[in-house]
PDB file of C-alpha atoms in Angstrom:
ATOM      1  CA  MET A   1      31.135  46.506-138.244  1.00  0.00           C
ATOM      2  CA  ILE A   2      31.517  49.157-134.968  1.00  0.00           C
ATOM      3  CA  SER A   3      27.994  46.947-133.536  1.00  0.00           C
ATOM      4  CA  GLY A   4      30.287  43.600-133.457  1.00  0.00           C
ATOM      5  CA  ALA A   5      33.240  45.438-132.479  1.00  0.00           C
ATOM      6  CA  THR A   6      31.550  47.244-128.829  1.00  0.00           C
ATOM      7  CA  LEU A   7      28.080  44.508-128.577  1.00  0.00           C
ATOM      8  CA  ILE A   8      29.048  41.238-129.078  1.00  0.00           C
ATOM      9  CA  ASP A   9      30.677  41.282-125.480  1.00  0.00           C
ATOM     10  CA  TYR A  10      27.512  42.986-123.609  1.00  0.00           C
ATOM     11  CA  PRO A  11      27.293  40.590-121.058  1.00  0.00           C
ATOM     12  CA  GLN A  12      30.213  42.630-119.539  1.00  0.00           C
ATOM     13  CA  ARG A  13      28.513  44.794-118.875  1.00  0.00           C
ATOM     14  CA  TYR A  14      24.847  44.753-118.636  1.00  0.00           C
ATOM     15  CA  ASP A  15      22.296  41.775-119.331  1.00  0.00           C
ATOM     16  CA  ILE A  16      19.816  41.022-122.018  1.00  0.00           C
ATOM     17  CA  LYS A  17      16.921  43.016-120.871  1.00  0.00           C
ATOM     18  CA  THR A  18      19.215  46.588-121.008  1.00  0.00           C
ATOM     19  CA  TYR A  19      20.059  44.877-124.185  1.00  0.00           C
ATOM     20  CA  PHE A  20      17.209  44.875-125.482  1.00  0.00           C
ATOM     21  CA  CYS A  21      16.002  47.991-124.222  1.00  0.00           C
ATOM     22  CA  LYS A  22      18.255  50.142-125.213  1.00  0.00           C
ATOM     23  CA  ARG A  23      18.486  48.788-128.963  1.00  0.00           C
ATOM     24  CA  ILE A  24      14.656  49.554-129.039  1.00  0.00           C
ATOM     25  CA  SER A  25      15.751  52.816-127.003  1.00  0.00           C
ATOM     26  CA  LYS A  26      18.084  53.453-129.247  1.00  0.00           C
ATOM     27  CA  THR A  27      17.648  52.699-132.900  1.00  0.00           C
ATOM     28  CA  PHE A  28      14.479  51.454-132.804  1.00  0.00           C
ATOM     29  CA  LEU A  29      11.527  54.728-131.599  1.00  0.00           C
ATOM     30  CA  PRO A  30      13.660  57.135-133.439  1.00  0.00           C
ATOM     31  CA  PHE A  31      13.607  54.296-136.398  1.00  0.00           C
ATOM     32  CA  VAL A  32       9.517  53.929-136.015  1.00  0.00           C
ATOM     33  CA  VAL A  33       9.510  58.219-135.643  1.00  0.00           C
ATOM     34  CA  TRP A  34      11.237  60.051-138.184  1.00  0.00           C
ATOM     35  CA  SER A  35       9.071  56.604-141.013  1.00  0.00           C
ATOM     36  CA  MET A  36       5.987  58.625-139.523  1.00  0.00           C
ATOM     37  CA  ALA A  37       8.229  62.081-139.938  1.00  0.00           C
ATOM     38  CA  GLY A  38       8.006  60.675-143.832  1.00  0.00           C
ATOM     39  CA  LEU A  39       4.658  58.964-144.808  1.00  0.00           C
ATOM     40  CA  ALA A  40       3.373  63.050-142.815  1.00  0.00           C
ATOM     41  CA  LYS A  41       4.554  64.112-145.287  1.00  0.00           C
ATOM     42  CA  MET A  42       4.357  62.288-148.104  1.00  0.00           C
ATOM     43  CA  ILE A  43       0.173  62.672-147.030  1.00  0.00           C
ATOM     44  CA  ILE A  44       0.680  66.463-147.160  1.00  0.00           C
ATOM     45  CA  ARG A  45       2.136  66.377-150.573  1.00  0.00           C
ATOM     46  CA  GLY A  46      -0.434  64.850-152.116  1.00  0.00           C
ATOM     47  CA  GLN A  47       1.562  61.289-152.655  1.00  0.00           C
ATOM     48  CA  VAL A  48      -0.455  59.204-149.476  1.00  0.00           C
ATOM     49  CA  THR A  49      -4.234  59.829-149.202  1.00  0.00           C
ATOM     50  CA  TRP A  50      -5.703  59.511-144.848  1.00  0.00           C
ATOM     51  CA  GLU A  51      -7.736  56.586-146.943  1.00  0.00           C
ATOM     52  CA  GLN A  52      -4.823  54.318-148.045  1.00  0.00           C
ATOM     53  CA  VAL A  53      -3.408  55.270-144.341  1.00  0.00           C
ATOM     54  CA  THR A  54      -4.624  51.508-142.534  1.00  0.00           C
ATOM     55  CA  PRO A  55      -2.828  48.614-140.542  1.00  0.00           C
ATOM     56  CA  ILE A  56      -1.612  47.202-142.931  1.00  0.00           C
ATOM     57  CA  PHE A  57       0.250  50.457-145.314  1.00  0.00           C
ATOM     58  CA  LEU A  58       1.826  52.059-142.026  1.00  0.00           C
ATOM     59  CA  PHE A  59       3.357  48.087-140.710  1.00  0.00           C
ATOM     60  CA  ASN A  60       4.404  48.221-144.934  1.00  0.00           C
ATOM     61  CA  GLY A  61       5.859  51.942-145.396  1.00  0.00           C
ATOM     62  CA  ILE A  62       7.684  51.562-141.627  1.00  0.00           C
ATOM     63  CA  PHE A  63       9.360  47.944-142.178  1.00  0.00           C
ATOM     64  CA  SER A  64       9.905  48.004-146.066  1.00  0.00           C
ATOM     65  CA  ALA A  65      11.533  51.603-146.067  1.00  0.00           C
ATOM     66  CA  LYS A  66       8.590  52.956-147.930  1.00  0.00           C
ATOM     67  CA  PHE A  67       8.163  55.633-146.487  1.00  0.00           C
ATOM     68  CA  ILE A  68      11.818  56.910-147.003  1.00  0.00           C
ATOM     69  CA  SER A  69      13.783  54.854-148.420  1.00  0.00           C
ATOM     70  CA  ILE A  70      16.912  55.482-147.169  1.00  0.00           C
ATOM     71  CA  TYR A  71      15.742  54.116-143.488  1.00  0.00           C
ATOM     72  CA  TRP A  72      15.980  50.498-145.381  1.00  0.00           C
ATOM     73  CA  PHE A  73      19.815  50.090-143.259  1.00  0.00           C
ATOM     74  CA  PHE A  74      17.171  49.247-140.223  1.00  0.00           C
ATOM     75  CA  MET A  75      15.958  45.524-140.997  1.00  0.00           C
ATOM     76  CA  PRO A  76      19.799  44.896-141.421  1.00  0.00           C
ATOM     77  CA  LEU A  77      20.800  46.729-138.103  1.00  0.00           C
ATOM     78  CA  PHE A  78      17.756  44.577-136.218  1.00  0.00           C
ATOM     79  CA  ALA A  79      17.885  42.103-137.416  1.00  0.00           C
ATOM     80  CA  LEU A  80      22.244  41.977-136.528  1.00  0.00           C
ATOM     81  CA  TYR A  81      20.912  43.158-133.226  1.00  0.00           C
ATOM     82  CA  LEU A  82      18.086  40.147-133.038  1.00  0.00           C
ATOM     83  CA  SER A  83      21.604  37.514-133.638  1.00  0.00           C
ATOM     84  CA  ILE A  84      23.992  39.184-131.232  1.00  0.00           C
ATOM     85  CA  PRO A  85      23.236  37.667-127.755  1.00  0.00           C
ATOM     86  CA  LEU A  86      23.143  34.341-129.465  1.00  0.00           C
ATOM     87  CA  LEU A  87      27.262  35.571-130.032  1.00  0.00           C
ATOM     88  CA  ALA A  88      27.893  36.666-127.255  1.00  0.00           C
ATOM     89  CA  SER A  89      26.851  33.035-126.305  1.00  0.00           C
ATOM     90  CA  VAL A  90      29.897  31.870-127.603  1.00  0.00           C
ATOM     91  CA  ARG A  91      32.716  30.902-125.079  1.00  0.00           C
ATOM     92  CA  GLU A  92      35.217  33.597-124.759  1.00  0.00           C
ATOM     93  CA  GLU A  93      38.639  31.684-125.194  1.00  0.00           C
ATOM     94  CA  LYS A  94      36.755  30.067-128.706  1.00  0.00           C
ATOM     95  CA  LYS A  95      35.232  33.602-130.067  1.00  0.00           C
ATOM     96  CA  LYS A  96      38.529  33.927-132.095  1.00  0.00           C
ATOM     97  CA  PHE A  97      38.056  30.982-133.879  1.00  0.00           C
ATOM     98  CA  ILE A  98      33.966  30.148-133.992  1.00  0.00           C
ATOM     99  CA  PHE A  99      34.103  34.089-135.660  1.00  0.00           C
ATOM    100  CA  SER A 100      37.239  34.117-138.427  1.00  0.00           C
ATOM    101  CA  TYR A 101      35.949  30.942-139.024  1.00  0.00           C
ATOM    102  CA  GLY A 102      32.357  31.680-139.980  1.00  0.00           C
ATOM    103  CA  LEU A 103      34.102  34.685-141.397  1.00  0.00           C
ATOM    104  CA  GLY A 104      35.773  32.768-144.126  1.00  0.00           C
ATOM    105  CA  ILE A 105      32.859  30.170-144.805  1.00  0.00           C
ATOM    106  CA  GLY A 106      30.461  33.522-145.096  1.00  0.00           C
ATOM    107  CA  PHE A 107      33.913  35.513-147.137  1.00  0.00           C
ATOM    108  CA  VAL A 108      33.750  32.332-149.831  1.00  0.00           C
ATOM    109  CA  PHE A 109      30.228  31.665-150.033  1.00  0.00           C
ATOM    110  CA  ASP A 110      28.444  34.044-150.292  1.00  0.00           C
ATOM    111  CA  ALA A 111      30.871  36.385-151.645  1.00  0.00           C
ATOM    112  CA  LEU A 112      33.613  35.208-153.031  1.00  0.00           C
ATOM    113  CA  ILE A 113      32.523  32.488-154.867  1.00  0.00           C
ATOM    114  CA  PRO A 114      29.917  33.945-156.257  1.00  0.00           C
ATOM    115  CA  LEU A 115      30.612  36.913-157.963  1.00  0.00           C
ATOM    116  CA  MET A 116      33.677  34.772-160.160  1.00  0.00           C
ATOM    117  CA  ILE A 117      30.500  32.815-161.251  1.00  0.00           C
ATOM    118  CA  HIS A 118      28.937  36.200-162.044  1.00  0.00           C
ATOM    119  CA  ALA A 119      31.824  37.782-163.702  1.00  0.00           C
ATOM    120  CA  LEU A 120      33.350  35.184-165.187  1.00  0.00           C
ATOM    121  CA  SER A 121      29.397  34.171-166.998  1.00  0.00           C
ATOM    122  CA  LEU A 122      30.243  31.059-165.298  1.00  0.00           C
ATOM    123  CA  PRO A 123      27.728  27.796-166.182  1.00  0.00           C
ATOM    124  CA  ILE A 124      27.443  27.003-162.587  1.00  0.00           C
ATOM    125  CA  ASP A 125      24.631  26.770-160.300  1.00  0.00           C
ATOM    126  CA  LEU A 126      25.804  26.633-156.460  1.00  0.00           C
ATOM    127  CA  PRO A 127      22.835  26.034-154.450  1.00  0.00           C
ATOM    128  CA  LEU A 128      25.770  26.181-151.054  1.00  0.00           C
ATOM    129  CA  HIS A 129      24.489  29.047-148.824  1.00  0.00           C
ATOM    130  CA  ILE A 130      24.754  28.976-144.729  1.00  0.00           C
ATOM    131  CA  ASP A 131      22.390  31.218-144.548  1.00  0.00           C
ATOM    132  CA  MET A 132      24.774  31.258-140.379  1.00  0.00           C
ATOM    133  CA  PHE A 133      27.952  33.024-141.435  1.00  0.00           C
ATOM    134  CA  ALA A 134      26.100  34.569-144.416  1.00  0.00           C
ATOM    135  CA  GLY A 135      24.549  38.153-145.306  1.00  0.00           C
ATOM    136  CA  ASN A 136      25.851  41.109-143.221  1.00  0.00           C
ATOM    137  CA  LEU A 137      26.901  38.565-139.968  1.00  0.00           C
ATOM    138  CA  MET A 138      30.626  39.272-141.886  1.00  0.00           C
ATOM    139  CA  PHE A 139      30.795  43.031-140.609  1.00  0.00           C
ATOM    140  CA  LEU A 140      29.876  41.708-137.076  1.00  0.00           C
ATOM    141  CA  PHE A 141      32.297  39.182-137.243  1.00  0.00           C
ATOM    142  CA  MET A 142      34.785  41.681-138.346  1.00  0.00           C
ATOM    143  CA  GLY A 143      34.615  44.004-136.623  1.00  0.00           C
ATOM    144  CA  TYR A 144      35.584  42.511-133.473  1.00  0.00           C
ATOM    145  CA  LEU A 145      38.419  40.192-134.668  1.00  0.00           C
ATOM    146  CA  PHE A 146      39.157  44.083-136.093  1.00  0.00           C
ATOM    147  CA  SER A 147      38.859  45.046-133.242  1.00  0.00           C
ATOM    148  CA  ARG A 148      40.606  42.322-130.620  1.00  0.00           C
ATOM    149  CA  GLU A 149      44.043  41.240-132.724  1.00  0.00           C
ATOM    150  CA  GLU A 150      47.183  42.914-132.958  1.00  0.00           C
ATOM    151  CA  PHE A 151      47.940  41.993-137.182  1.00  0.00           C
ATOM    152  CA  SER A 152      52.162  41.307-137.108  1.00  0.00           C
ATOM    153  CA  LYS A 153      53.042  44.966-139.749  1.00  0.00           C
ATOM    154  CA  LYS A 154      52.741  41.503-143.394  1.00  0.00           C
ATOM    155  CA  THR A 155      49.381  40.857-142.647  1.00  0.00           C
ATOM    156  CA  LYS A 156      48.594  44.679-142.173  1.00  0.00           C
ATOM    157  CA  MET A 157      50.418  44.914-145.433  1.00  0.00           C
ATOM    158  CA  VAL A 158      48.275  43.055-147.182  1.00  0.00           C
ATOM    159  CA  ILE A 159      45.324  44.453-145.444  1.00  0.00           C
ATOM    160  CA  TYR A 160      45.577  47.946-146.749  1.00  0.00           C
ATOM    161  CA  MET A 161      46.697  46.482-150.606  1.00  0.00           C
ATOM    162  CA  VAL A 162      43.750  43.298-150.975  1.00  0.00           C
ATOM    163  CA  ALA A 163      41.890  46.478-150.030  1.00  0.00           C
ATOM    164  CA  VAL A 164      43.041  49.061-152.362  1.00  0.00           C
ATOM    165  CA  VAL A 165      43.175  46.812-155.307  1.00  0.00           C
ATOM    166  CA  GLY A 166      38.376  45.849-153.588  1.00  0.00           C
ATOM    167  CA  PHE A 167      38.129  49.302-153.951  1.00  0.00           C
ATOM    168  CA  PHE A 168      39.848  50.227-157.316  1.00  0.00           C
ATOM    169  CA  VAL A 169      37.983  47.158-159.171  1.00  0.00           C
ATOM    170  CA  HIS A 170      34.710  48.298-157.813  1.00  0.00           C
ATOM    171  CA  LEU A 171      34.944  52.185-158.835  1.00  0.00           C
ATOM    172  CA  CYS A 172      37.055  50.858-162.154  1.00  0.00           C
ATOM    173  CA  GLY A 173      34.939  47.821-162.694  1.00  0.00           C
ATOM    174  CA  THR A 174      31.413  49.136-162.558  1.00  0.00           C
ATOM    175  CA  TYR A 175      33.033  52.083-164.652  1.00  0.00           C
ATOM    176  CA  ILE A 176      33.797  49.976-167.608  1.00  0.00           C
ATOM    177  CA  LEU A 177      30.934  47.101-167.636  1.00  0.00           C
ATOM    178  CA  SER A 178      28.101  49.792-166.969  1.00  0.00           C
ATOM    179  CA  MET A 179      29.522  52.577-169.280  1.00  0.00           C
ATOM    180  CA  ALA A 180      29.759  49.513-172.373  1.00  0.00           C
ATOM    181  CA  ALA A 181      26.304  47.765-171.933  1.00  0.00           C
ATOM    182  CA  GLY A 182      24.746  52.247-171.246  1.00  0.00           C
ATOM    183  CA  ASN A 183      23.285  51.700-167.507  1.00  0.00           C
ATOM    184  CA  ILE A 184      24.666  50.275-164.299  1.00  0.00           C
ATOM    185  CA  ILE A 185      25.910  47.046-164.021  1.00  0.00           C
ATOM    186  CA  SER A 186      26.177  45.415-160.338  1.00  0.00           C
ATOM    187  CA  THR A 187      28.943  42.397-160.966  1.00  0.00           C
ATOM    188  CA  PHE A 188      31.560  44.468-158.127  1.00  0.00           C
ATOM    189  CA  LYS A 189      28.598  45.980-156.421  1.00  0.00           C
ATOM    190  CA  GLY A 190      26.895  45.315-152.776  1.00  0.00           C
ATOM    191  CA  TYR A 191      27.352  45.530-149.204  1.00  0.00           C
ATOM    192  CA  THR A 192      27.686  42.047-148.917  1.00  0.00           C
ATOM    193  CA  ASN A 193      30.156  41.653-152.514  1.00  0.00           C
ATOM    194  CA  VAL A 194      33.853  41.035-152.252  1.00  0.00           C
ATOM    195  CA  PRO A 195      35.253  44.575-153.179  1.00  0.00           C
ATOM    196  CA  CYS A 196      33.707  46.061-150.643  1.00  0.00           C
ATOM    197  CA  LEU A 197      34.610  43.389-147.583  1.00  0.00           C
ATOM    198  CA  LEU A 198      38.021  43.806-148.961  1.00  0.00           C
ATOM    199  CA  TYR A 199      37.619  48.206-148.504  1.00  0.00           C
ATOM    200  CA  SER A 200      35.285  47.603-145.994  1.00  0.00           C
ATOM    201  CA  ALA A 201      38.361  45.533-143.693  1.00  0.00           C
ATOM    202  CA  GLY A 202      40.943  48.321-145.289  1.00  0.00           C
ATOM    203  CA  ILE A 203      38.547  51.064-143.177  1.00  0.00           C
ATOM    204  CA  PHE A 204      37.908  49.414-140.452  1.00  0.00           C
ATOM    205  CA  LEU A 205      41.328  48.935-139.334  1.00  0.00           C
ATOM    206  CA  LEU A 206      43.336  51.980-140.406  1.00  0.00           C
ATOM    207  CA  ILE A 207      41.374  53.765-138.251  1.00  0.00           C
ATOM    208  CA  LYS A 208      42.039  51.702-135.348  1.00  0.00           C
ATOM    209  CA  GLU A 209      45.666  51.956-136.212  1.00  0.00           C
ATOM    210  CA  HIS A 210      45.743  55.819-136.662  1.00  0.00           C
ATOM    211  CA  GLY A 211      42.785  57.451-135.187  1.00  0.00           C
ATOM    212  CA  ASP A 212      44.719  58.310-132.646  1.00  0.00           C
ATOM    213  CA  LEU A 213      47.241  59.441-134.250  1.00  0.00           C
ATOM    214  CA  LEU A 214      44.882  62.500-136.220  1.00  0.00           C
ATOM    215  CA  MET A 215      43.566  62.543-132.270  1.00  0.00           C
ATOM    216  CA  LYS A 216      46.449  64.701-131.706  1.00  0.00           C
ATOM    217  CA  ASN A 217      45.557  66.770-134.157  1.00  0.00           C
ATOM    218  CA  HIS A 218      43.524  69.046-131.472  1.00  0.00           C
ATOM    219  CA  LEU A 219      41.448  70.475-134.218  1.00  0.00           C
ATOM    220  CA  ALA A 220      40.447  67.028-135.359  1.00  0.00           C
ATOM    221  CA  HIS A 221      39.777  66.052-131.709  1.00  0.00           C
ATOM    222  CA  TYR A 222      37.674  68.743-131.056  1.00  0.00           C
ATOM    223  CA  VAL A 223      35.418  68.046-134.719  1.00  0.00           C
ATOM    224  CA  VAL A 224      35.385  64.715-133.913  1.00  0.00           C
ATOM    225  CA  GLN A 225      33.785  65.105-130.153  1.00  0.00           C
ATOM    226  CA  LYS A 226      31.498  66.968-131.642  1.00  0.00           C
ATOM    227  CA  MET A 227      30.219  65.663-134.480  1.00  0.00           C
ATOM    228  CA  ALA A 228      29.870  61.680-131.954  1.00  0.00           C
ATOM    229  CA  GLY A 229      26.974  62.950-130.543  1.00  0.00           C
ATOM    230  CA  TYR A 230      24.722  64.263-133.765  1.00  0.00           C
ATOM    231  CA  THR A 231      26.044  60.963-136.410  1.00  0.00           C
ATOM    232  CA  PHE A 232      22.277  59.018-136.006  1.00  0.00           C
ATOM    233  CA  ALA A 233      20.585  62.083-136.020  1.00  0.00           C
ATOM    234  CA  ILE A 234      22.492  63.354-139.130  1.00  0.00           C
ATOM    235  CA  TYR A 235      20.884  60.078-140.320  1.00  0.00           C
ATOM    236  CA  LEU A 236      17.625  60.131-139.518  1.00  0.00           C
ATOM    237  CA  LEU A 237      17.599  64.016-140.843  1.00  0.00           C
ATOM    238  CA  HIS A 238      19.287  63.698-143.843  1.00  0.00           C
ATOM    239  CA  PRO A 239      16.675  62.669-146.035  1.00  0.00           C
ATOM    240  CA  PHE A 240      14.237  65.963-145.038  1.00  0.00           C
ATOM    241  CA  VAL A 241      16.737  67.839-145.836  1.00  0.00           C
ATOM    242  CA  MET A 242      18.636  66.688-148.781  1.00  0.00           C
ATOM    243  CA  PRO A 243      14.917  66.809-151.173  1.00  0.00           C
ATOM    244  CA  PHE A 244      13.732  69.931-149.196  1.00  0.00           C
ATOM    245  CA  MET A 245      17.733  71.990-150.584  1.00  0.00           C
ATOM    246  CA  VAL A 246      17.083  70.904-154.209  1.00  0.00           C
ATOM    247  CA  ASN A 247      13.670  71.349-154.785  1.00  0.00           C
ATOM    248  CA  LYS A 248      13.902  75.343-152.889  1.00  0.00           C
ATOM    249  CA  PHE A 249      17.403  76.560-154.506  1.00  0.00           C
ATOM    250  CA  HIS A 250      16.691  74.483-157.738  1.00  0.00           C
ATOM    251  CA  ILE A 251      19.722  72.584-157.193  1.00  0.00           C
ATOM    252  CA  PRO A 252      20.957  70.303-160.231  1.00  0.00           C
ATOM    253  CA  VAL A 253      21.690  66.902-158.216  1.00  0.00           C
ATOM    254  CA  THR A 254      24.728  66.398-160.418  1.00  0.00           C
ATOM    255  CA  SER A 255      26.769  69.771-160.222  1.00  0.00           C
ATOM    256  CA  ILE A 256      30.232  70.186-157.967  1.00  0.00           C
ATOM    257  CA  PHE A 257      28.730  72.487-155.551  1.00  0.00           C
ATOM    258  CA  TYR A 258      26.359  70.112-154.507  1.00  0.00           C
ATOM    259  CA  ARG A 259      28.295  66.830-154.663  1.00  0.00           C
ATOM    260  CA  VAL A 260      31.237  68.277-153.013  1.00  0.00           C
ATOM    261  CA  LEU A 261      29.672  70.965-150.764  1.00  0.00           C
ATOM    262  CA  GLY A 262      26.173  69.651-150.922  1.00  0.00           C
ATOM    263  CA  PRO A 263      26.979  67.085-147.802  1.00  0.00           C
ATOM    264  CA  VAL A 264      28.504  69.969-145.810  1.00  0.00           C
ATOM    265  CA  ILE A 265      25.903  72.155-145.756  1.00  0.00           C
ATOM    266  CA  ILE A 266      22.876  68.996-145.262  1.00  0.00           C
ATOM    267  CA  ILE A 267      25.156  68.450-142.305  1.00  0.00           C
ATOM    268  CA  PHE A 268      25.392  71.818-140.976  1.00  0.00           C
ATOM    269  CA  ILE A 269      21.338  72.410-140.964  1.00  0.00           C
ATOM    270  CA  CYS A 270      20.979  68.539-139.593  1.00  0.00           C
ATOM    271  CA  ILE A 271      22.884  69.300-136.705  1.00  0.00           C
ATOM    272  CA  VAL A 272      21.300  72.509-135.967  1.00  0.00           C
ATOM    273  CA  ILE A 273      17.676  71.331-136.244  1.00  0.00           C
ATOM    274  CA  THR A 274      18.573  68.874-133.728  1.00  0.00           C
ATOM    275  CA  LYS A 275      19.876  70.828-131.507  1.00  0.00           C
ATOM    276  CA  PHE A 276      16.907  72.774-131.043  1.00  0.00           C
ATOM    277  CA  ILE A 277      15.059  69.335-131.250  1.00  0.00           C
ATOM    278  CA  ARG A 278      17.078  67.866-128.098  1.00  0.00           C
ATOM    279  CA  TYR A 279      15.388  71.480-126.488  1.00  0.00           C
ATOM    280  CA  ILE A 280      11.616  69.806-126.580  1.00  0.00           C
ATOM    281  CA  PRO A 281      10.456  67.390-124.643  1.00  0.00           C
ATOM    282  CA  LEU A 282      11.514  63.962-125.938  1.00  0.00           C
ATOM    283  CA  GLY A 283      13.348  65.380-128.244  1.00  0.00           C
ATOM    284  CA  LYS A 284      16.571  63.571-127.732  1.00  0.00           C
ATOM    285  CA  ARG A 285      14.493  60.379-127.560  1.00  0.00           C
ATOM    286  CA  ILE A 286      13.233  60.745-130.966  1.00  0.00           C
ATOM    287  CA  LEU A 287      16.841  62.580-131.334  1.00  0.00           C
ATOM    288  CA  PRO A 288      19.828  60.564-130.082  1.00  0.00           C
TER     289      PRO A 288
END
């Protein structure tokens, strides 16, 4: 959603060559470097042998997130980056209509109808799937529209209400179905499923509308400013820090201590490591 809000209008700031150079330097290069670091960790642990390391093995390991599983996020992100120049080419006066239409079509045919068929166990096979509006593109559309549209008070309340409903449907629906089945049931889970789309919209709107109020607090303003430069680095480093901390200190990952304080400790360690690496030549290139 943030990419939709900040990148679709990139032609107003720079050309397409600069656009791709920025995406490569800020995301693709760190992704490859830290994926290779994940491979190095696997070799050190004996999970992979040098004989296995071939060009095909490297390609599949990096781009299928086999070295660092949480890096699955990069492939959808890169797909969206490749889509943005096409979306940016839409004339300014047409963007609102086309993106609203795309979001509506994607939501109905790629999220709502499949959820209803699955949840109600309907014997329906719907072959209509409009790829050009489906999947993660919906977040680009939402980010662009929500960042620029001034909603009425009534519309905001509706968005917040369906966001709350979406959250509790995700949480309670998954709990009830999973407890009954004895394993995780994904009917209401999924990033492009209806519940997640609804509460993502609500959270984005909440921050847009009330973020300034939060930033008037000096402590909150200070924390946000300091953290802003480390969020991506924390994402890149936490797959290395988390297992080290858990294994080194034998922490049960289901404990309340780990669930509540673990993230704070992990974030702090990642920030310290980032500050150190950024002092090294090229450090800012691999941990931007």
